[in-house]
Amino acid sequence: PHQRHRSFSMTTNVAADAKSLLLLLANRRTPEAAKDAALQELMSAPAEQRDRLLDEAAALITASTPGSLLASRRWPLPLPSRRAALGSYARLLDSMMAEESGGGARFTDGGDSAKKRRFIGVLLRQLRRGKGVWAIEREAAKRRRQETSMEEMLGRTPEDLETPAYDVVASGRAGWEVRAYSEFSVASTRRDRAVNASGVQLQ
């Protein structure tokens, strides 16, 4: 049988609107046209109304995991559960808040509430192209497993490694630099290959 999907339209019930928007976009079976229409409805709303809805969405996401088995963990398969979907949102939002702190005015003005609104907006736009929130969380977890931390990179760097020469072309108060490097060569190795302070053991 044909599965029906509700459309989204903003009303005076902000809590209901926030929940409806989150769940509609979280569902991988929601047609892209319906997701596009929902996002257009959100973005065309006055800024104050849009912020109220996103604040309510953040509150729903934050409140989803305590005391809920379905929301408190990432399951190996997507579950047809609203709590599980909200739990995926919660873990994604927590990860973004921890890892994407930012230093510019758009990240600092308005405090955590403004940051959560921006990050939820990013998540909602990522969900518009057919994927559900479970798949987005799976991709994020996979990327985190593949990332190399600064501590690991420093630990893998051979002692007394010669670094390329460069000139600083420009710099800013925030600590950034634009550099012009002399020519240099780069060698790479597999991520799973053992590396110690003396370099890669050649065989």
Coordinates of C-alpha atoms in Angstrom, one line a residue:
P1 CA 0.0 0.0 0.0
H2 CA 1.1 3.6 -0.6
Q3 CA 2.6 5.2 2.5
R4 CA 1.2 8.7 3.2
H5 CA 3.5 11.4 4.5
R6 CA 2.2 14.5 6.3
S7 CA 3.1 17.9 5.0
F8 CA 4.4 20.6 7.3
S9 CA 3.0 24.0 7.9
M10 CA 3.7 26.4 10.8
T11 CA 0.9 27.1 13.2
T12 CA 0.6 28.8 16.6
N13 CA 1.5 25.6 18.4
V14 CA 5.3 25.9 18.4
A15 CA 6.0 22.6 20.2
A16 CA 3.9 20.6 17.8
D17 CA 5.4 22.3 14.8
A18 CA 9.0 21.6 16.0
K19 CA 8.2 17.9 16.6
S20 CA 6.5 17.6 13.3
L21 CA 9.4 19.2 11.4
L22 CA 12.0 17.1 13.1
L23 CA 10.3 13.8 12.5
L24 CA 9.3 14.6 8.9
L25 CA 12.9 15.3 8.0
A26 CA 14.3 12.4 10.1
N27 CA 12.3 9.9 8.1
R28 CA 14.2 8.5 5.1
R29 CA 10.9 7.6 3.4
T30 CA 9.7 11.1 3.4
P31 CA 9.7 12.3 -0.3
E32 CA 12.3 14.9 -1.1
A33 CA 9.6 17.3 -2.4
A34 CA 7.9 17.2 1.1
K35 CA 11.2 17.8 2.8
D36 CA 12.0 20.7 0.5
A37 CA 8.5 22.2 1.1
A38 CA 9.0 21.9 4.9
L39 CA 12.4 23.6 4.8
Q40 CA 11.0 26.4 2.6
E41 CA 8.1 26.9 5.0
L42 CA 10.7 27.2 7.8
M43 CA 13.0 29.6 6.0
S44 CA 10.3 31.8 4.8
A45 CA 8.9 32.4 8.3
P46 CA 9.9 35.7 10.1
A47 CA 13.2 35.3 11.9
E48 CA 11.7 35.6 15.4
Q49 CA 9.1 32.8 14.6
R50 CA 11.8 30.6 13.1
D51 CA 14.1 31.1 16.1
R52 CA 11.2 30.1 18.5
L53 CA 10.6 26.9 16.5
L54 CA 14.3 26.0 16.4
D55 CA 14.7 26.7 20.1
E56 CA 11.7 24.4 20.8
A57 CA 13.3 21.8 18.5
A58 CA 16.5 22.0 20.6
A59 CA 14.5 21.6 23.8
L60 CA 12.8 18.5 22.4
I61 CA 16.1 17.0 21.2
T62 CA 17.8 17.6 24.6
A63 CA 14.9 16.1 26.5
S64 CA 14.7 13.0 24.3
T65 CA 17.4 10.8 25.8
P66 CA 17.1 10.8 29.6
G67 CA 15.1 7.8 30.7
S68 CA 14.5 6.5 27.1
L69 CA 16.2 3.3 26.0
L70 CA 15.3 3.9 22.4
A71 CA 16.8 7.4 22.4
S72 CA 19.8 6.7 24.6
R73 CA 21.9 4.6 22.1
R74 CA 22.5 4.3 18.4
W75 CA 21.0 1.1 17.1
P76 CA 22.6 -1.1 14.4
L77 CA 19.5 -0.6 12.2
P78 CA 17.1 2.3 11.8
L79 CA 14.0 1.8 14.1
P80 CA 10.5 3.1 13.3
S81 CA 10.6 5.1 16.5
R82 CA 10.2 8.8 17.1
R83 CA 12.3 8.5 20.3
A84 CA 15.1 6.8 18.4
A85 CA 15.0 9.5 15.8
L86 CA 15.2 12.3 18.4
G87 CA 18.1 10.4 20.1
S88 CA 20.0 10.5 16.8
Y89 CA 19.4 14.2 16.6
A90 CA 20.6 14.6 20.2
R91 CA 23.9 12.8 19.6
L92 CA 24.6 14.7 16.4
L93 CA 23.9 18.0 18.1
D94 CA 26.1 17.2 21.0
S95 CA 28.9 16.2 18.7
M96 CA 28.6 19.4 16.7
M97 CA 28.5 21.5 19.9
A98 CA 31.6 19.8 21.1
E99 CA 33.7 19.7 17.9
E100 CA 32.5 22.8 16.0
S101 CA 32.9 25.5 18.6
G102 CA 34.1 28.2 16.1
G103 CA 35.6 31.6 16.9
G104 CA 33.7 34.0 14.7
A105 CA 30.8 36.3 15.7
R106 CA 28.2 34.0 14.2
F107 CA 29.3 31.3 16.6
T108 CA 29.6 33.4 19.7
D109 CA 26.8 35.9 19.4
G110 CA 23.7 34.6 21.2
G111 CA 25.5 31.9 23.2
D112 CA 24.6 28.2 23.1
S113 CA 21.0 28.8 22.1
A114 CA 22.1 30.5 18.9
K115 CA 24.7 27.9 18.2
K116 CA 22.1 25.1 18.6
R117 CA 19.7 26.9 16.2
R118 CA 22.5 27.1 13.6
F119 CA 23.5 23.5 14.0
I120 CA 19.9 22.2 13.9
G121 CA 19.5 24.2 10.7
V122 CA 22.6 22.5 9.3
L123 CA 21.2 19.0 10.2
L124 CA 17.8 19.8 8.7
R125 CA 19.4 20.8 5.4
Q126 CA 21.5 17.7 5.3
L127 CA 18.3 15.6 5.7
R128 CA 16.5 17.1 2.8
R129 CA 18.1 14.7 0.2
G130 CA 16.6 11.4 0.9
K131 CA 18.6 10.3 3.9
G132 CA 17.2 9.7 7.3
V133 CA 18.7 11.0 10.6
W134 CA 19.9 7.4 11.4
A135 CA 22.0 7.4 8.2
I136 CA 23.4 10.8 8.9
E137 CA 24.5 9.7 12.4
R138 CA 26.1 6.6 11.0
E139 CA 28.1 8.6 8.5
A140 CA 29.2 11.0 11.2
A141 CA 30.3 8.1 13.4
K142 CA 32.3 6.6 10.5
R143 CA 34.1 9.9 9.9
R144 CA 35.0 10.2 13.5
R145 CA 36.5 6.8 13.5
Q146 CA 38.6 7.7 10.5
E147 CA 39.8 11.0 11.8
T148 CA 43.3 11.3 13.2
S149 CA 43.6 13.5 16.4
M150 CA 46.3 16.1 16.7
E151 CA 47.8 14.1 19.6
E152 CA 48.0 11.0 17.4
M153 CA 49.6 13.0 14.5
L154 CA 52.2 14.5 16.8
G155 CA 52.9 11.0 18.2
R156 CA 53.4 9.6 14.7
T157 CA 55.7 12.4 13.7
P158 CA 59.4 11.3 13.7
E159 CA 61.7 13.3 16.0
D160 CA 63.8 16.0 14.4
L161 CA 61.7 16.0 11.3
E162 CA 62.6 18.8 8.9
T163 CA 59.7 21.0 8.2
P164 CA 59.2 23.0 5.0
A165 CA 60.4 26.6 4.9
Y166 CA 57.8 29.3 4.6
D167 CA 57.2 33.1 4.7
V168 CA 54.2 34.6 6.5
V169 CA 52.2 36.6 4.0
A170 CA 49.5 37.8 6.3
S171 CA 48.2 37.1 9.9
G172 CA 45.3 38.0 12.1
R173 CA 44.6 38.6 15.8
A174 CA 42.7 35.3 16.0
G175 CA 46.0 33.5 15.4
W176 CA 45.6 32.6 11.7
E177 CA 48.4 32.9 9.1
V178 CA 48.6 32.9 5.3
R179 CA 51.9 31.2 4.4
A180 CA 53.9 31.0 1.2
Y181 CA 55.8 27.7 1.3
S182 CA 58.9 26.7 -0.7
E183 CA 58.6 23.6 -2.8
F184 CA 58.7 20.3 -0.8
S185 CA 57.8 16.6 -1.3
V186 CA 55.2 14.7 0.7
A187 CA 55.3 10.9 1.5
S188 CA 52.3 9.0 2.8
T189 CA 51.6 5.6 4.3
R190 CA 48.6 3.5 5.1
R191 CA 46.7 4.5 8.3
D192 CA 47.0 1.0 9.7
R193 CA 50.8 0.8 9.1
A194 CA 53.0 1.0 12.2
V195 CA 54.9 4.3 12.6
N196 CA 57.2 5.2 15.5
A197 CA 59.5 8.1 16.3
S198 CA 62.2 6.8 13.9
G199 CA 59.8 6.7 11.0
V200 CA 58.2 3.9 8.9
Q201 CA 60.0 0.6 8.9
L202 CA 60.6 -0.2 5.2
Q203 CA 60.5 -3.9 4.1

